Tab-separated table of C-alpha atoms in Angstrom:
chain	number	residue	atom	x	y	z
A	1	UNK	CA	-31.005	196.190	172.824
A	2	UNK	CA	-29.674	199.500	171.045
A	3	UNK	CA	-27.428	199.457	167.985
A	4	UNK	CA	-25.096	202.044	167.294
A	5	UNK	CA	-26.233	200.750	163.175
A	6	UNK	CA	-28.898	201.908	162.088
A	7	UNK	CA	-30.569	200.157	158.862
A	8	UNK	CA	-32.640	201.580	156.513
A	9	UNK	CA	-34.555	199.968	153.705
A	10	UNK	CA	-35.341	201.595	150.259
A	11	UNK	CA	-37.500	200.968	147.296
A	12	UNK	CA	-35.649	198.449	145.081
A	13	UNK	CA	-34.952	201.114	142.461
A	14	UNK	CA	-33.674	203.356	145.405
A	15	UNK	CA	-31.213	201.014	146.139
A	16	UNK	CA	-30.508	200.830	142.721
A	17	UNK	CA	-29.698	204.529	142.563
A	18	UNK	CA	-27.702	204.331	145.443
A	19	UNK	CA	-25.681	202.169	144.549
A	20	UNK	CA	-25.041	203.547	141.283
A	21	UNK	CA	-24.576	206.732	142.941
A	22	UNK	CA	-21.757	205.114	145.590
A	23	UNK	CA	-19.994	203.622	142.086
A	24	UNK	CA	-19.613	207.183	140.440
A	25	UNK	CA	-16.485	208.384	140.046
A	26	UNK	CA	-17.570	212.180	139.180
A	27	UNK	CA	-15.922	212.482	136.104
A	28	UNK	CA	-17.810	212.395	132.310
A	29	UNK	CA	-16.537	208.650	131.263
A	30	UNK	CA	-18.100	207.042	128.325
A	31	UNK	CA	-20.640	204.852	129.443
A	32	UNK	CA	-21.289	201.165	127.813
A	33	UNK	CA	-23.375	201.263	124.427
A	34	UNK	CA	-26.955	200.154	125.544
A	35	UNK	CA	-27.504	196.449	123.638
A	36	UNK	CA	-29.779	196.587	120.631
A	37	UNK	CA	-32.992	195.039	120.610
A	38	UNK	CA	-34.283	193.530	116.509
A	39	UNK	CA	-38.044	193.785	116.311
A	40	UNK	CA	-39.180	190.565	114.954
A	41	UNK	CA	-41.184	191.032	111.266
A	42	UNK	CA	-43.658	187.902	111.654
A	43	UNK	CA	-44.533	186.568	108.063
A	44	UNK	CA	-47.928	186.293	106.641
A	45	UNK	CA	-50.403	183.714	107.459
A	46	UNK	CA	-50.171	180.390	105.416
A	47	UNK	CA	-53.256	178.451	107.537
A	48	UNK	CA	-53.176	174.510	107.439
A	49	UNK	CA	-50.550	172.619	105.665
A	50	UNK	CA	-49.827	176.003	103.821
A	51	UNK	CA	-53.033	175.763	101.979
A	52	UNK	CA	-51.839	173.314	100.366
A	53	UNK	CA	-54.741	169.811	99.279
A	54	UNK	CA	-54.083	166.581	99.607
A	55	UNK	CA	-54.367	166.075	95.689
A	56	UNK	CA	-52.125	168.979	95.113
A	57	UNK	CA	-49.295	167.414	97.282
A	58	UNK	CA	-50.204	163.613	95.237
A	59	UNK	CA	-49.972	165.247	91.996
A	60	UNK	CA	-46.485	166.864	92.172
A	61	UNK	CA	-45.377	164.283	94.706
A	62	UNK	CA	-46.388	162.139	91.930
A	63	UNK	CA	-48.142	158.690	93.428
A	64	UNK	CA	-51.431	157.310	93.672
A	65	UNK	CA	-52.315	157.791	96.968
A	66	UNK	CA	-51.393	158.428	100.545
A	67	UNK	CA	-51.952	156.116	103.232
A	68	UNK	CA	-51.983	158.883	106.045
A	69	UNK	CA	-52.041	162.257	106.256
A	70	UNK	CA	-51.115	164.160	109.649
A	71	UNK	CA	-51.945	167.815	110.198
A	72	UNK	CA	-51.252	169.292	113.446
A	73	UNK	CA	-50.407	172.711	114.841
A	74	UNK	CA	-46.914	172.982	113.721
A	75	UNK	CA	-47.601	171.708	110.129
A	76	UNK	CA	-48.972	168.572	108.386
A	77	UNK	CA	-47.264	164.606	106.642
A	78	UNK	CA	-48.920	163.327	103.647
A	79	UNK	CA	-47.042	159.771	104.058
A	80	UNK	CA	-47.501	156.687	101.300
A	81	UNK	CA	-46.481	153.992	103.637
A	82	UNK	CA	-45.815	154.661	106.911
A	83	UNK	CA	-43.261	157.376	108.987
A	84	UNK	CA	-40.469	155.536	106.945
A	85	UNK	CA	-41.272	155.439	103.580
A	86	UNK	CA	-41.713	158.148	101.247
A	87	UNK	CA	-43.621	161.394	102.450
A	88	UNK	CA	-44.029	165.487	101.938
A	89	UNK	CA	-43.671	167.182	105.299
A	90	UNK	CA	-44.721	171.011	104.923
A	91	UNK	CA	-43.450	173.020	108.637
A	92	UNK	CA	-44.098	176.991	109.285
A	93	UNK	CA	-41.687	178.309	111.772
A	94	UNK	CA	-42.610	181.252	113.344
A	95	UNK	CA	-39.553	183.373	114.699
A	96	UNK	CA	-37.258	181.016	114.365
A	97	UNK	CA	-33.972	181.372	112.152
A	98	UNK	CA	-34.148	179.878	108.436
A	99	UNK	CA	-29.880	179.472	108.353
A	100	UNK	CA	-30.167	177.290	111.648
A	101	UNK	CA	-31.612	174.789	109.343
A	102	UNK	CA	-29.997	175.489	106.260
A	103	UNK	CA	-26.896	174.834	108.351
A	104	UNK	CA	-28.431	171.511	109.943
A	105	UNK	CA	-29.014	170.509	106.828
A	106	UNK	CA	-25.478	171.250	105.385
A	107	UNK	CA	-23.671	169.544	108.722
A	108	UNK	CA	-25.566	165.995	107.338
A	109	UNK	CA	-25.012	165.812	104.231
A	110	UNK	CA	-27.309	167.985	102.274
A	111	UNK	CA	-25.444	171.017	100.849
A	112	UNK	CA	-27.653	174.087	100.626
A	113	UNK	CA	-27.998	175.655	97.186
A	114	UNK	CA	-29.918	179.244	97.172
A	115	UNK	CA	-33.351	179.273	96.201
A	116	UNK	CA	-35.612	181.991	95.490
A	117	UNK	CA	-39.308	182.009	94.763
A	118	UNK	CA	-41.709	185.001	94.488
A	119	UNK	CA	-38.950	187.268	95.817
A	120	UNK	CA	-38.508	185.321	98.559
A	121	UNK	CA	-34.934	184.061	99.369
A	122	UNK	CA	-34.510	180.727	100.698
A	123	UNK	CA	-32.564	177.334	100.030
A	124	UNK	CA	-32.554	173.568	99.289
A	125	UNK	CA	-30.618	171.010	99.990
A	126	UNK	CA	-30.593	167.939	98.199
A	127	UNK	CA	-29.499	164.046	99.410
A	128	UNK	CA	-28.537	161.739	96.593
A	129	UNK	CA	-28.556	157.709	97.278
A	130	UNK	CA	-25.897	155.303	96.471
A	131	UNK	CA	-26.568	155.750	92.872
A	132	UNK	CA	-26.840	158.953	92.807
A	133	UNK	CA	-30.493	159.560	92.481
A	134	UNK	CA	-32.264	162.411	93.981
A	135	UNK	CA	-34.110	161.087	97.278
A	136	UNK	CA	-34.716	163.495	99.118
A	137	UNK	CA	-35.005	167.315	99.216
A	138	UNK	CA	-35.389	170.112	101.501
A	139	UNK	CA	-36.645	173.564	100.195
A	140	UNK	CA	-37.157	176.940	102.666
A	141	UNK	CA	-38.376	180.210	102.136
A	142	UNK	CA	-37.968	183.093	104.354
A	143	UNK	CA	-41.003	185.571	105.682
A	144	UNK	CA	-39.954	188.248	107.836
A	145	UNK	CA	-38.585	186.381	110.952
A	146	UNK	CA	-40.707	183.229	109.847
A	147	UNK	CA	-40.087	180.673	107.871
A	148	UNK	CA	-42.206	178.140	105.642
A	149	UNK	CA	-39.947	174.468	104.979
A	150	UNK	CA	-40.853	171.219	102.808
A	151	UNK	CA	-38.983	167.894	103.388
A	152	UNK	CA	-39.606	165.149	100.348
A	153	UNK	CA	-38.544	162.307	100.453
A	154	UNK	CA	-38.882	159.131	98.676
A	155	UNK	CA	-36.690	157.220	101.024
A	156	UNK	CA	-35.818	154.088	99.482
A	157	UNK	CA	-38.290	153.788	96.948
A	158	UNK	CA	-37.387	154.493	93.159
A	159	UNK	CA	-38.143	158.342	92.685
A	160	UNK	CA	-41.331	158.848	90.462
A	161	UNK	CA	-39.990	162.661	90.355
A	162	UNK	CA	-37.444	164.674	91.392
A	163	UNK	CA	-37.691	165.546	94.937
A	164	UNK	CA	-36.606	168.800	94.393
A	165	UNK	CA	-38.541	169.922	91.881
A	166	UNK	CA	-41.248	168.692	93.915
A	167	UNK	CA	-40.135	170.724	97.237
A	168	UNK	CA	-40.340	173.978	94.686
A	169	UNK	CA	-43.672	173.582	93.006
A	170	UNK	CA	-45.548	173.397	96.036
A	171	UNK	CA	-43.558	175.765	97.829
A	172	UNK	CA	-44.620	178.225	94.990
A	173	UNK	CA	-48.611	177.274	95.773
A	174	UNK	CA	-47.221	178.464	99.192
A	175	UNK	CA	-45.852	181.686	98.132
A	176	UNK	CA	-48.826	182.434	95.915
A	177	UNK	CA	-51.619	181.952	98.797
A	178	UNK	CA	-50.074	183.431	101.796
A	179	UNK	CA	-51.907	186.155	103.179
């Protein structure tokens, strides 16, 4: 069987040129701006929990004791009583965006205020209760295209500090050990 067709296969980046070639139109047309690539600036190393002891986190947290404490790869829970009572949760996000959670944090409830420790921008967003107490408290900093983020929270026990100011203290024991 003979075909009057004959069929040739190229190299896929010879059919790429050839069909780049059979769009031109021969004239000197703009072409589309090439898309920008951002080189990610990873953050310094903050090791376990942020460096941060146990005691450290009891002693601004301000309570006796914890009844577990969780570390893992993506960051560590120093909890009094249990996943629902009061706890410090310390998280180091590596290339991820700090205003995705700012903004999380502002679509429940928690307005964002700017926060800046050892000339490091960030945020915190605070949750009042019913009385208006301070509760709980989110605090951020951003590294580079990292990110380091505390969560306190004393749930709906009676406050023995402010959550905030809490969130900030250790987050500057943070700033100041990062290597």
């Amino acid at each position: 069987m003979t075909s009057a067709t004959s069929v040739r296969w190229l190299p896929i980046a010879g059919l790429a040129a050839a069909a780049l070639t059979a769009c031109s139109t021969g004239t000197d047309a703009p072409t589309a701006a090439s898309p920008t690539t951002t080189v990610a600036q990873p953050g310094p190393f903050f090791g376990v929990c942020g460096q941060l002891t146990d005691d450290e986190v009891r002693q601004a947290f301000a309570v006796p004791a914890f009844a577990t404490v969780t570390r893992n790869s993506v960051g560590c829970e120093w909890e009094v009583s249990g996943p629902t009572g009061p706890s410090v949760s310390f998280s180091w996000y590596r290339g991820s965006p700090i205003g995705r959670e700012r903004a999380g944090s502002e679509l429940i409830g928690r307005p964002a205020a700017d926060l800046e420790i050892a000339g490091r921008s960030g945020f915190e967003a605070l949750y009042q209760d019913a009385l208006g107490q301070p509760v709980l408290c989110e605090s951020a900093l951003q590294y580079g295209s990292d990110f380091v983020h505390l969560s306190v929270t004393y749930a709906d026990v009676t406050p023995t500090a402010d959550p905030c100011v809490v969130g900030r203290q250790l987050l500057e024991t943070v700033a100041e050990r990062a290597q």
